[in-house]
Structure formats: structure tokens, C-alpha cells
Short mmCIF file of C-alpha atoms (C1' of nucleotides) in Angstrom, two decimals:
data_model
loop_
_atom_site.label_atom_id
_atom_site.label_comp_id
_atom_site.label_asym_id
_atom_site.label_seq_id
_atom_site.Cartn_x
_atom_site.Cartn_y
_atom_site.Cartn_z
CA UNK S 1 66.90 92.86 102.18
CA UNK S 2 69.02 93.56 105.20
CA UNK S 3 72.16 95.66 104.91
CA UNK S 4 75.55 94.50 106.06
CA UNK S 5 76.85 96.73 108.79
CA UNK S 6 79.98 98.52 107.57
CA UNK S 7 82.68 98.06 110.21
CA UNK S 8 86.35 97.31 110.72
CA UNK S 9 88.08 94.69 112.85
CA UNK S 10 89.44 95.48 116.30
CA UNK S 11 92.85 97.06 115.92
CA UNK S 12 92.40 97.63 112.18
CA UNK S 13 91.60 101.07 110.83
CA UNK S 14 90.53 103.06 107.80
CA UNK S 15 92.70 106.01 106.90
CA UNK S 16 90.87 109.13 105.75
CA UNK S 17 92.67 111.71 103.60
CA UNK S 18 93.38 113.88 106.64
CA UNK S 19 95.13 110.87 108.21
CA UNK S 20 96.89 109.75 105.05
CA UNK S 21 98.45 113.13 104.32
CA UNK S 22 100.63 113.19 107.46
CA UNK S 23 101.22 109.43 107.11
CA UNK S 24 102.65 109.80 103.66
CA UNK S 25 104.65 112.81 104.74
CA UNK S 26 106.36 110.77 107.47
CA UNK S 27 106.97 107.84 105.12
CA UNK S 28 108.43 110.14 102.47
CA UNK S 29 110.67 111.76 105.06
CA UNK S 30 111.90 108.41 106.39
CA UNK S 31 112.65 107.17 102.86
CA UNK S 32 114.54 110.34 102.04
CA UNK S 33 116.69 110.14 105.17
CA UNK S 34 117.39 106.41 104.81
CA UNK S 35 118.34 106.80 101.15
CA UNK S 36 120.66 109.68 101.98
CA UNK S 37 122.77 107.20 103.98
CA UNK S 38 122.77 104.66 101.16
CA UNK S 39 120.08 102.32 102.47
CA UNK S 40 118.28 100.60 99.58
CA UNK S 41 114.60 99.67 99.39
CA UNK S 42 113.37 96.07 99.55
CA UNK S 43 110.03 94.39 100.10
CA UNK S 44 108.99 90.92 101.21
CA UNK S 45 105.66 89.04 101.25
CA UNK S 46 103.10 89.66 103.96
CA UNK S 47 102.70 85.89 104.32
CA UNK S 48 105.55 83.56 105.19
CA UNK S 49 105.77 79.86 105.91
CA UNK S 50 104.87 79.51 109.55
CA UNK S 51 108.22 77.98 110.54
CA UNK S 52 110.06 81.04 109.22
CA UNK S 53 108.20 83.23 111.71
CA UNK S 54 107.84 80.94 114.70
CA UNK S 55 111.44 79.82 114.81
CA UNK S 56 112.57 83.18 116.12
CA UNK S 57 111.01 85.41 118.66
CA UNK S 58 109.61 84.50 122.00
CA UNK S 59 106.50 82.67 123.13
CA UNK S 60 104.89 86.08 123.22
CA UNK S 61 105.35 86.83 119.53
CA UNK S 62 104.19 83.30 118.73
CA UNK S 63 100.99 84.02 120.59
CA UNK S 64 100.43 87.27 118.72
CA UNK S 65 101.08 85.77 115.32
CA UNK S 66 98.21 85.67 112.82
CA UNK S 67 98.35 82.14 111.45
CA UNK S 68 96.18 79.92 109.29
CA UNK S 69 96.19 77.18 106.70
CA UNK S 70 96.22 78.42 103.13
CA UNK S 71 94.31 76.99 100.16
CA UNK S 72 97.09 74.53 99.45
CA UNK S 73 97.19 73.19 103.01
CA UNK S 74 100.36 75.10 103.91
CA UNK S 75 100.64 76.52 107.43
CA UNK S 76 101.35 80.23 107.00
CA UNK S 77 101.71 83.32 109.17
CA UNK S 78 101.53 87.08 108.66
CA UNK S 79 104.77 88.92 109.43
CA UNK S 80 104.75 90.58 112.88
CA UNK S 81 107.88 92.65 112.26
CA UNK S 82 110.28 93.35 109.39
CA UNK S 83 113.42 91.99 110.99
CA UNK S 84 112.59 88.30 110.85
CA UNK S 85 111.61 88.52 107.17
CA UNK S 86 114.89 90.39 106.62
CA UNK S 87 116.83 87.53 108.18
CA UNK S 88 115.16 85.05 105.85
CA UNK S 89 115.62 87.42 102.90
CA UNK S 90 119.34 87.85 103.49
CA UNK S 91 119.93 84.14 104.12
CA UNK S 92 118.11 83.33 100.88
CA UNK S 93 119.75 85.97 98.69
CA UNK S 94 123.18 86.49 100.22
CA UNK S 95 124.99 85.45 97.05
CA UNK S 96 123.27 88.16 95.00
CA UNK S 97 123.35 90.85 97.67
CA UNK S 98 126.96 91.01 98.75
CA UNK S 99 128.04 92.54 102.02
CA UNK S 100 127.70 94.93 103.60
CA UNK S 101 124.05 95.13 102.73
CA UNK S 102 122.09 98.21 103.76
CA UNK S 103 118.35 98.11 103.28
CA UNK S 104 115.23 99.99 104.33
CA UNK S 105 111.76 98.53 104.39
CA UNK S 106 108.52 100.42 104.91
CA UNK S 107 105.64 98.00 105.31
CA UNK S 108 102.63 96.85 107.27
CA UNK S 109 102.94 94.24 110.02
CA UNK S 110 100.32 92.43 112.10
CA UNK S 111 100.14 91.44 115.74
CA UNK S 112 97.07 89.92 117.34
CA UNK S 113 97.51 91.60 120.69
CA UNK S 114 95.17 93.75 122.71
CA UNK S 115 94.76 97.30 121.50
CA UNK S 116 95.47 100.56 123.26
CA UNK S 117 96.12 104.14 122.22
CA UNK S 118 98.95 104.00 119.64
CA UNK S 119 98.83 100.18 119.61
CA UNK S 120 97.03 98.47 116.80
CA UNK S 121 96.82 95.02 115.27
CA UNK S 122 97.78 96.30 111.85
CA UNK S 123 100.46 98.94 111.80
CA UNK S 124 103.36 100.14 109.77
CA UNK S 125 107.06 100.10 110.46
CA UNK S 126 109.88 101.95 108.74
CA UNK S 127 112.98 99.82 109.26
CA UNK S 128 116.58 100.30 108.25
CA UNK S 129 119.39 97.82 108.87
CA UNK S 130 123.01 97.23 107.97
CA UNK S 131 123.89 93.56 107.52
CA UNK S 132 127.35 92.04 107.54
CA UNK S 133 129.20 94.69 109.52
CA UNK S 134 130.65 94.12 112.98
CA UNK S 135 132.42 97.49 113.17
CA UNK S 136 130.88 100.02 115.55
CA UNK S 137 130.60 102.45 112.63
CA UNK S 138 127.30 100.86 111.69
CA UNK S 139 125.96 101.27 115.24
CA UNK S 140 127.01 104.89 115.29
CA UNK S 141 125.35 105.42 111.93
CA UNK S 142 122.11 104.00 113.28
CA UNK S 143 122.06 106.71 115.93
CA UNK S 144 122.87 109.37 113.32
CA UNK S 145 120.04 108.19 111.08
CA UNK S 146 117.55 108.30 113.94
CA UNK S 147 118.68 111.75 114.95
CA UNK S 148 118.49 113.02 111.38
CA UNK S 149 115.10 111.47 110.88
CA UNK S 150 113.51 113.24 113.81
CA UNK S 151 115.16 116.50 112.88
CA UNK S 152 113.65 116.19 109.40
CA UNK S 153 110.28 115.45 110.99
CA UNK S 154 110.51 118.70 112.91
CA UNK S 155 110.76 116.97 116.28
CA UNK S 156 113.42 118.51 118.49
CA UNK S 157 112.31 117.44 121.95
CA UNK S 158 113.61 113.92 121.68
CA UNK S 159 115.70 111.60 123.79
CA UNK S 160 117.63 108.76 122.19
CA UNK S 161 118.36 106.32 125.00
CA UNK S 162 121.31 104.04 124.44
CA UNK S 163 122.59 101.03 126.30
CA UNK S 164 124.74 98.01 125.56
CA UNK S 165 123.72 94.42 126.15
CA UNK S 166 127.29 93.50 127.00
CA UNK S 167 127.20 95.85 129.97
CA UNK S 168 124.14 94.08 131.29
CA UNK S 169 125.50 90.66 130.47
CA UNK S 170 128.84 91.47 132.08
CA UNK S 171 127.06 92.52 135.22
CA UNK S 172 125.02 89.32 135.20
CA UNK S 173 128.13 87.20 134.75
CA UNK S 174 129.80 89.00 137.60
CA UNK S 175 126.80 88.35 139.85
CA UNK S 176 126.31 84.75 138.73
CA UNK S 177 122.90 85.48 137.20
CA UNK S 178 123.78 84.86 133.57
CA UNK S 179 121.40 81.91 133.34
CA UNK S 180 118.44 84.11 134.28
CA UNK S 181 119.20 87.01 131.99
CA UNK S 182 115.76 87.16 130.34
CA UNK S 183 113.90 87.60 133.63
CA UNK S 184 116.46 90.06 134.95
CA UNK S 185 116.43 92.19 131.81
CA UNK S 186 112.66 92.29 131.80
CA UNK S 187 112.64 93.54 135.35
CA UNK S 188 115.29 96.18 134.69
CA UNK S 189 113.51 97.33 131.58
CA UNK S 190 110.55 98.31 133.72
CA UNK S 191 112.62 100.58 135.91
CA UNK S 192 111.18 103.83 134.56
CA UNK S 193 107.69 102.54 135.30
CA UNK S 194 107.86 100.64 138.59
CA UNK S 195 110.87 102.36 140.23
CA UNK S 196 113.43 100.94 142.64
CA UNK S 197 111.12 99.05 144.94
CA UNK S 198 109.21 97.42 142.11
CA UNK S 199 112.34 96.32 140.32
CA UNK S 200 113.82 94.76 143.45
CA UNK S 201 110.61 92.85 144.14
CA UNK S 202 110.36 91.65 140.58
CA UNK S 203 114.01 90.60 140.51
CA UNK S 204 113.58 88.51 143.63
CA UNK S 205 110.27 87.07 142.53
CA UNK S 206 110.85 86.19 138.87
CA UNK S 207 114.63 85.78 138.79
CA UNK S 208 115.16 84.46 142.32
CA UNK S 209 117.84 87.06 142.83
CA UNK S 210 119.19 87.50 146.32
CA UNK S 211 118.86 90.82 148.11
CA UNK S 212 122.51 91.55 147.48
CA UNK S 213 122.27 90.71 143.79
CA UNK S 214 119.19 92.88 143.42
CA UNK S 215 120.91 95.78 145.10
CA UNK S 216 123.84 95.62 142.72
CA UNK S 217 121.64 95.32 139.66
CA UNK S 218 119.61 98.25 140.83
CA UNK S 219 122.78 100.27 141.24
CA UNK S 220 123.20 99.85 137.52
CA UNK S 221 119.71 101.00 136.64
CA UNK S 222 119.60 104.07 138.84
CA UNK S 223 122.80 105.64 137.53
CA UNK S 224 122.25 109.30 136.77
CA UNK S 225 124.27 112.20 135.56
CA UNK S 226 126.00 113.19 132.37
CA UNK S 227 126.94 110.51 129.88
CA UNK S 228 130.57 110.79 130.98
CA UNK S 229 129.65 110.35 134.64
CA UNK S 230 127.51 107.34 133.82
CA UNK S 231 130.31 105.80 131.76
CA UNK S 232 132.78 106.15 134.57
CA UNK S 233 130.41 104.63 137.12
CA UNK S 234 129.52 101.81 134.74
CA UNK S 235 133.21 101.13 134.35
CA UNK S 236 133.53 100.66 138.08
CA UNK S 237 130.51 98.39 138.29
CA UNK S 238 131.72 95.95 135.65
CA UNK S 239 135.44 96.15 136.43
CA UNK S 240 137.15 92.81 136.10
CA UNK S 241 134.59 91.39 133.71
CA UNK S 242 135.78 91.36 130.10
CA UNK S 243 132.30 91.37 128.56
CA UNK S 244 131.16 94.32 130.60
CA UNK S 245 134.32 96.33 130.05
CA UNK S 246 134.02 95.82 126.32
CA UNK S 247 130.43 97.07 126.40
CA UNK S 248 131.34 100.18 128.32
CA UNK S 249 134.16 100.91 125.89
CA UNK S 250 131.80 100.67 122.92
CA UNK S 251 129.23 102.88 124.59
CA UNK S 252 131.90 105.46 125.24
CA UNK S 253 133.11 105.29 121.65
CA UNK S 254 129.61 105.62 120.25
CA UNK S 255 128.83 108.54 122.51
CA UNK S 256 131.88 110.49 121.37
CA UNK S 257 131.38 109.64 117.71
CA UNK S 258 127.75 110.71 117.68
CA UNK S 259 128.59 114.02 119.33
CA UNK S 260 131.41 114.57 116.87
CA UNK S 261 129.03 113.92 113.98
CA UNK S 262 126.70 116.62 115.21
CA UNK S 263 124.05 114.85 117.28
CA UNK S 264 122.97 117.37 119.93
CA UNK S 265 124.32 116.33 123.32
CA UNK S 266 120.89 116.81 124.89
CA UNK S 267 119.43 114.14 122.62
CA UNK S 268 121.72 111.27 123.41
CA UNK S 269 121.27 109.74 126.83
CA UNK S 270 123.04 106.66 128.12
CA UNK S 271 120.51 104.69 130.11
CA UNK S 272 121.68 101.43 131.73
CA UNK S 273 118.12 100.39 132.50
CA UNK S 274 116.87 99.88 128.97
CA UNK S 275 117.20 96.32 127.77
CA UNK S 276 114.69 95.85 124.94
CA UNK S 277 112.50 92.82 125.06
CA UNK S 278 113.53 90.99 121.94
CA UNK S 279 115.94 88.20 122.62
CA UNK S 280 118.02 88.69 119.51
CA UNK S 281 119.78 91.91 120.49
CA UNK S 282 123.39 91.35 121.50
CA UNK S 283 125.10 94.75 121.47
CA UNK S 284 124.05 98.37 121.40
CA UNK S 285 120.33 98.89 122.02
CA UNK S 286 118.43 102.16 121.50
CA UNK S 287 115.01 103.55 122.26
CA UNK S 288 113.63 106.95 121.49
CA UNK S 289 111.28 108.91 123.63
CA UNK S 290 109.39 112.12 122.93
CA UNK S 291 110.13 114.46 125.80
CA UNK S 292 106.62 115.83 125.74
CA UNK S 293 105.09 112.33 126.06
CA UNK S 294 107.54 110.32 128.17
CA UNK S 295 104.98 107.63 129.02
CA UNK S 296 103.78 107.07 125.50
CA UNK S 297 106.40 104.46 124.76
CA UNK S 298 109.22 104.26 122.29
CA UNK S 299 108.48 105.64 118.82
CA UNK S 300 111.63 104.16 117.30
CA UNK S 301 114.00 101.53 118.58
CA UNK S 302 116.61 99.07 117.52
CA UNK S 303 119.99 97.62 118.20
CA UNK S 304 122.67 95.18 117.20
CA UNK S 305 122.19 91.46 116.69
CA UNK S 306 125.17 89.32 115.86
CA UNK S 307 123.48 86.12 114.81
CA UNK S 308 120.12 87.10 113.39
CA UNK S 309 119.96 84.69 110.45
CA UNK S 310 121.46 81.73 112.28
CA UNK S 311 118.18 79.85 111.95
CA UNK S 312 118.27 80.01 108.18
CA UNK S 313 121.97 79.83 107.30
CA UNK S 314 125.32 78.75 108.71
CA UNK S 315 126.84 81.97 107.48
CA UNK S 316 127.44 84.52 110.23
CA UNK S 317 125.31 87.54 109.41
CA UNK S 318 125.68 90.24 112.03
CA UNK S 319 123.55 93.32 111.73
CA UNK S 320 122.41 96.52 113.31
CA UNK S 321 119.30 98.53 112.64
CA UNK S 322 116.20 100.22 113.97
CA UNK S 323 112.53 100.66 113.26
CA UNK S 324 110.43 103.80 113.29
CA UNK S 325 106.94 103.02 114.55
CA UNK S 326 104.92 105.05 112.12
CA UNK S 327 101.53 104.57 113.75
CA UNK S 328 102.81 105.15 117.23
CA UNK S 329 104.56 108.34 116.15
CA UNK S 330 101.38 109.52 114.44
CA UNK S 331 99.41 108.71 117.59
CA UNK S 332 101.84 110.77 119.63
CA UNK S 333 101.80 113.73 117.24
CA UNK S 334 98.02 113.68 117.23
CA UNK S 335 97.94 113.67 121.01
CA UNK S 336 100.25 116.68 120.96
CA UNK S 337 98.06 118.44 118.39
CA UNK S 338 101.00 118.70 116.03
CA UNK S 339 99.50 117.23 112.91
CA UNK S 340 98.93 119.82 110.19
CA UNK S 341 95.38 119.90 108.90
CA UNK S 342 96.19 119.80 105.22
CA UNK S 343 93.90 117.64 103.14
CA UNK S 344 94.88 118.82 99.72
CA UNK S 345 97.89 117.28 98.03
CA UNK S 346 97.86 120.08 95.46
CA UNK S 347 98.90 123.53 96.69
CA UNK S 348 97.05 125.65 94.11
CA UNK S 349 93.30 126.21 93.93
CA UNK S 350 91.69 127.55 90.76
CA UNK S 351 88.27 129.11 91.22
CA UNK S 352 85.45 128.27 88.81
CA UNK S 353 84.47 131.90 88.66
CA UNK S 354 82.46 131.90 85.50
CA UNK S 355 81.31 128.64 83.86
CA UNK S 356 81.61 130.07 80.34
CA UNK S 357 85.38 130.28 80.92
CA UNK S 358 85.59 126.64 82.04
CA UNK S 359 87.86 125.65 79.17
CA UNK S 360 90.15 128.58 79.89
CA UNK S 361 90.47 127.43 83.51
CA UNK S 362 91.23 123.86 82.51
CA UNK S 363 93.84 125.13 80.05
CA UNK S 364 95.53 127.30 82.68
CA UNK S 365 95.57 124.38 85.12
CA UNK S 366 97.20 122.21 82.46
CA UNK S 367 99.81 124.88 81.75
CA UNK S 368 100.71 125.06 85.44
CA UNK S 369 100.83 121.28 85.91
CA UNK S 370 103.14 121.07 82.90
CA UNK S 371 105.70 123.10 84.85
CA UNK S 372 105.27 120.97 87.96
CA UNK S 373 102.64 122.82 90.00
CA UNK S 374 99.75 120.85 91.51
CA UNK S 375 96.43 122.52 90.69
CA UNK S 376 92.86 121.65 91.60
CA UNK S 377 90.10 123.25 89.53
CA UNK S 378 86.86 123.71 91.46
CA UNK S 379 84.19 121.80 89.53
CA UNK S 380 81.12 123.98 90.19
CA UNK S 381 80.41 127.68 89.62
CA UNK S 382 79.45 128.28 93.24
CA UNK S 383 79.69 131.65 94.90
CA UNK S 384 83.26 132.80 95.22
CA UNK S 385 83.04 132.99 98.99
CA UNK S 386 82.04 129.33 99.16
CA UNK S 387 84.85 128.31 96.87
CA UNK S 388 87.43 130.20 98.92
CA UNK S 389 86.03 128.74 102.12
CA UNK S 390 86.47 125.25 100.70
CA UNK S 391 90.00 126.08 99.55
CA UNK S 392 90.89 127.37 103.01
CA UNK S 393 89.56 124.30 104.80
CA UNK S 394 91.34 121.92 102.49
CA UNK S 395 94.62 123.60 103.22
CA UNK S 396 95.45 125.03 99.82
CA UNK S 397 98.27 127.54 99.83
CA UNK S 398 97.16 129.77 96.96
CA UNK S 399 94.03 130.52 94.95
CA UNK S 400 93.78 131.79 91.38
CA UNK S 401 90.86 134.04 90.54
CA UNK S 402 90.05 135.07 86.97
CA UNK S 403 86.71 136.68 86.08
CA UNK S 404 85.58 138.90 83.25
CA UNK S 405 87.47 141.85 84.68
CA UNK S 406 90.71 139.88 84.75
CA UNK S 407 90.24 138.40 81.29
CA UNK S 408 89.58 141.87 79.89
CA UNK S 409 92.64 143.28 81.63
CA UNK S 410 94.79 140.30 80.66
CA UNK S 411 95.46 139.46 84.29
CA UNK S 412 95.13 136.73 86.87
CA UNK S 413 94.63 137.35 90.56
CA UNK S 414 96.94 135.25 92.72
CA UNK S 415 95.65 135.09 96.27
CA UNK S 416 97.75 133.98 99.22
CA UNK S 417 95.31 131.96 101.31
CA UNK S 418 97.36 132.31 104.47
CA UNK S 419 97.66 136.09 104.44
CA UNK S 420 94.59 136.90 102.30
CA UNK S 421 96.77 139.19 100.17
CA UNK S 422 96.25 139.26 96.41
CA UNK S 423 98.61 140.06 93.59
CA UNK S 424 97.65 140.70 89.97
CA UNK S 425 99.87 138.96 87.46
CA UNK S 426 99.78 139.34 83.66
CA UNK S 427 98.11 136.43 81.88
CA UNK S 428 96.92 136.38 78.28
CA UNK S 429 96.08 132.70 77.95
CA UNK S 430 99.17 131.85 75.92
CA UNK S 431 101.80 131.74 78.61
CA UNK S 432 101.40 131.04 82.34
CA UNK S 433 105.04 131.76 83.18
CA UNK S 434 104.25 134.88 85.20
CA UNK S 435 101.64 133.04 87.26
CA UNK S 436 103.97 130.10 87.80
CA UNK S 437 106.72 132.44 88.95
CA UNK S 438 104.42 134.19 91.43
CA UNK S 439 103.15 130.84 92.73
CA UNK S 440 106.66 129.52 93.20
CA UNK S 441 107.60 132.64 95.12
CA UNK S 442 104.57 132.14 97.34
CA UNK S 443 105.08 128.41 97.90
CA UNK S 444 108.71 128.96 98.82
CA UNK S 445 107.73 131.08 101.84
"C1'" G A 1 95.04 86.81 126.56
"C1'" U A 2 93.19 88.73 131.91
"C1'" G A 3 90.66 92.68 134.64
"C1'" G A 4 88.10 97.65 134.88
"C1'" C A 5 85.48 101.86 132.45
"C1'" U A 6 82.75 103.53 128.16
"C1'" G A 7 79.39 103.39 123.59
"C1'" U A 8 73.01 108.69 122.05
"C1'" A A 9 73.61 113.36 115.19
"C1'" G A 10 79.90 114.28 111.42
"C1'" C A 11 82.29 116.19 116.55
"C1'" U A 12 81.66 117.33 122.04
"C1'" C A 13 77.92 115.96 125.23
"C1'" A A 14 72.60 116.24 127.55
"C1'" A A 15 67.73 114.05 128.72
"C1'" U A 16 64.12 110.35 129.57
"C1'" U A 17 63.24 107.19 137.88
"C1'" G A 18 60.49 102.12 131.23
"C1'" G A 19 56.05 106.20 127.50
"C1'" C A 20 56.94 111.21 120.66
"C1'" A A 21 64.97 111.89 120.92
"C1'" G A 22 67.82 117.37 122.55
"C1'" A A 23 71.75 121.37 122.56
"C1'" G A 24 76.28 123.57 120.99
"C1'" C A 25 79.75 123.22 117.19
"C1'" G A 26 80.12 121.47 112.16
"C1'" C A 27 77.51 120.66 107.35
"C1'" C A 28 73.93 122.50 103.25
"C1'" A A 29 71.00 126.77 101.44
"C1'" G A 30 69.46 131.91 101.57
"C1'" A A 31 70.06 137.23 103.25
"C1'" U A 32 74.75 138.91 99.91
"C1'" U A 33 74.94 137.19 90.71
"C1'" G A 34 83.33 139.46 92.67
"C1'" U A 35 86.59 137.35 97.79
"C1'" G A 36 87.73 132.94 103.48
"C1'" A A 37 85.17 136.46 109.10
"C1'" U A 38 80.82 137.99 111.86
"C1'" U A 39 75.49 138.25 112.18
"C1'" C A 40 70.50 136.71 110.93
"C1'" U A 41 67.01 133.09 108.64
"C1'" G A 42 65.84 128.31 106.91
"C1'" G A 43 67.26 123.05 106.12
"C1'" A A 44 69.38 118.16 106.10
"C1'" G A 45 71.24 114.60 109.38
"C1'" G A 46 69.78 109.47 114.79
"C1'" U A 47 68.80 101.28 113.23
"C1'" C A 48 70.12 105.59 120.95
"C1'" G A 49 77.12 100.22 118.82
"C1'" U A 50 74.81 95.19 117.35
"C1'" G A 51 71.73 90.80 118.55
"C1'" G A 52 68.49 88.53 121.89
"C1'" G A 53 65.42 88.52 126.57
"C1'" U A 54 61.79 90.77 130.21
"C1'" U A 55 57.48 94.17 129.31
"C1'" C A 56 51.28 96.60 126.86
"C1'" G A 57 55.69 99.44 125.64
"C1'" A A 58 63.13 99.22 126.08
"C1'" U A 59 67.83 104.27 124.30
"C1'" C A 60 66.88 103.16 129.77
"C1'" C A 61 66.33 96.76 133.11
"C1'" C A 62 68.84 91.62 132.05
"C1'" C A 63 72.13 88.47 128.89
"C1'" A A 64 75.39 88.01 124.90
"C1'" U A 65 78.34 90.23 121.30
"C1'" C A 66 81.26 94.05 118.72
"C1'" A A 67 84.23 98.36 119.22
"C1'" G A 68 87.06 102.24 121.96
"C1'" C A 69 89.85 103.70 126.33
"C1'" C A 70 92.81 102.29 130.89
"C1'" A A 71 95.84 98.70 133.72
"C1'" C A 72 98.57 94.00 133.48
"C1'" C A 73 101.45 91.62 129.69
"C1'" C A 74 104.33 92.89 125.78
"C1'" C A 75 106.01 96.25 122.46
"C1'" A A 76 106.27 100.20 117.34
#
RNA sequence: GUGGCUGUAGCUCAAUUGGCAGAGCGCCAGAUUGUGAUUCUGGAGGUCGUGGGUUCGAUCCCCAUCAGCCACCCCA
């Protein structure tokens, strides 16, 4: 009989333990940070009625949508982000939820687009949003959460780029290009990639902008300097246009607030060229960029939308939030060689030194687990060197060694696997407190 | 979705102008019945991405297909 070839679909991946360990670490970190700001967990189905998903978004997301007819003849689609399901969720449950509603959502999404490094067809997002708040406080908090999150992830070389849609829209109104905003924003958004010349060409080609209009739009995108300098120049560019002036004022406010709340000045960068593709953003927009991999793409982004759920309810439900792209961040960290090679979820390794003491080892492991220490007992009485080699490769922090000599002396050898130093601790089989104390001291380092 | 490049051992890569498939690293075992390294010895591991065609014979040539990477597009 012929075997079926084991394989996975394009853009879909298996996750081995060495990949899952850092994955879960990032997810745990994101959850912890989100919760510390009062965001609450929710979940929604992977499948939605097709009209829920196709109503919003652009032609592009419609194209990427996984869709099919289910067993009951319903047309269904797999969610391609967590924001559209959130809109439906809030519209459906607004009576129970109350406002403001702050939620986080860590889940898998699917997009049938072409793959590339850090771009997959099945990937995970870690979203957080505040619904029902128009005050800038929520926008400021979004920036604080992002900053906190990356700090907790040990990533310092980070740029959070911030812009305001109203600044762009004000400029477009002033130039009489408001009806072509999508094409214009797309062109501006590419500024970092195709530079001045490319943007001008694209503006004239896709948005039919005149040379003069292009020049003025470009003036917006190429602004450089400190945030204060950029704000003052932006103010000049949009002067006389209420929309634009309002946007600049909010950007200024957010900038000061974030700095006051402790976001490092080097992290926050006003960037008039970022627009974000999604149509539903209406206010502040943010993107984050790893300084060491500027071309890798945004690892987290978001913004404000003032009418997200308008398709599903007449109630005005403004919101602001962002998504951490888990798989893209992991891809970036891997490229930078910054993923720790720890495969063991338990920090303590107990050697099977002598098989006749097996029950003693299992008992000691149980005693340590009872006080909250993760312990793996090696299952075979292999040579000690082999066991230690395994423990080292798996990333254990400490090894416990007890042979006849130790049992006779009433001791247990606690070995630090990072420094190779050993300490002998009293152990008589009845009480593992001394071992636990030594292990805790070691793990705290 | 469009275009380009790539696919040989777990990993990084050779070779065969169409004639038995190779190395380094890693893995397993021993030297070494109480300590992660080094060294030495031995060993396991390959449908040459998959399917078809041409041929006496295909890993090599042709076609298709799958997957990965890059660009466009878009975005996490």
C-alpha cells in the first residue's frame, strides 16, 4: 500500500517545541501587559457568515478571504483579522458589555495571499482595543501599551511611528484631492520604499494629481526633524483647514502625554508619511518598526476608527486599538538570532543516577512540584555525562544529582547548568525544603 | 494573484557533461559502571520535493505539480 506524503499547505506551518516556547512566551507577555491596563479577554469563532466579513474591508481583503459553503449550505468565511469580528461582537452584545469596553484577543487569522518571509496564510494576532471612547486618552494609552509591551519583550531598539489621518485628510481637502484619498494615501504610504521620485510619479499616475499638488503632498511626507519641529511645520502646511489643524493638535497632545507617561523620546516618532492601508482608520494611526530590521515591515500597528461597527448597528461605536503580529515578530527575532534556545518548560532536571533509587527520584520530584517547581525526571539510567548533555541542550537551568554517596551522606547535589558549579544541600528524603530553597536562589539569578 | 530564483541526509552544501549517491556539522554507541568539553573508534540515516515523459538507463534532459525565497501587490 502506498503511503500518504506528510506535508503542510503553503503558508501553513507546524510548530515544533523550540518554536512554541518563544511563541508562548510572547503570548504570555502580551496578555500580561494588556491585562495590566484593564483589557479583558474575549474570543470569537474562526468562521463567520460571509456577509459579516465581506461587508468591510477592501477588494483586496475580499480576495484574500478563505470562503466556502458549509454543510448546511451557508456561505461562510474564515476571519482575516480580529477587528471585523470585534465590530460584529460589540454590535451584537453591546447591551451586556457596557461602555467603555476594553478587550484583548489573541487568536489565529487566515489570509489566502502569497507567502514571503514573515508572511503566512495562517498566523496569529494579539489585538487590544478600547471601544466607546472618543477622548484622546484611549489613543495615548494605545501608545503606552505598545511601548510597555516591547519593553517587556526585551526589545529596546524600536520606533513607534505615529500619524493622524486628519492631517492627511486636511491636506487633501486643502488641495482639492479629497475624492482621491485612497490612491493618494497608498502612494504616500510607500514613501519609505520608493522615495520622492517614486511617490510623485505614483501620485500623478494613480491619483491624477497635478505637479503642484504632488509637490505639496510630498512636502508633507519628507518632513524631518524632532517631533516638535515636525509639528510646527505640519501646522504651517495645514493652516486654514479645520480638519488638519485638529489633527495636528491631537498629535501634539499625544506626543506630550506619551513622553510625560515615560515613553522614551527616542521611541516615538511622528511620521507624516504613514497612512495605513485599511480604510476604516479615521484618527491616530501607528506602526512599529524594529530599528535593526527597518525593511521587515511593521510588527505591530493600529489606530483609531470612529465608525467601525456602522455596518452592524446604528449605534455609534468609536474605537482605538492595535495588533501585535506575533508571527512577524517571531520571524524578525529569528532573523536577528534573538530567540532563546530553550526547549524545556521545566527548569529543573533530575538525573536517573541509579535505577534502584527510581522511586526516591520520583518522590523528590513530586515534593518539588508540590512547592511549585517544574521538574523533569530522566527516564533511563544512562551515563551521567549523557544525561547532563541532554539537560544542557534542552535548556534546563539546574540539575539534581543523587547517587549512593549522596544518599549515604544525606545530601543532594544541586548543579547550576549555566556555570557548572555544584552545591551540596542536605536531603534525607522526608523534606525537600533545603533543595527547593537552593533551586529558588538559583532560578532567581 | 503576476513575474523571477531555488529544492540532494536532521542542518549547511558538494558531485555525477545521462551509468553504484558524498563531505562537514548534528544524532546514536563505545573508548570512559560518578559529571556537559576535547580527542579517537564504530554506527544509523537519502522515494536526489512529487508525478509523468524521453531513454537500454534519469538526481541530471523535457512537461506538470507542490513547497520555500525575492519583487510587485497588500499587510501582521
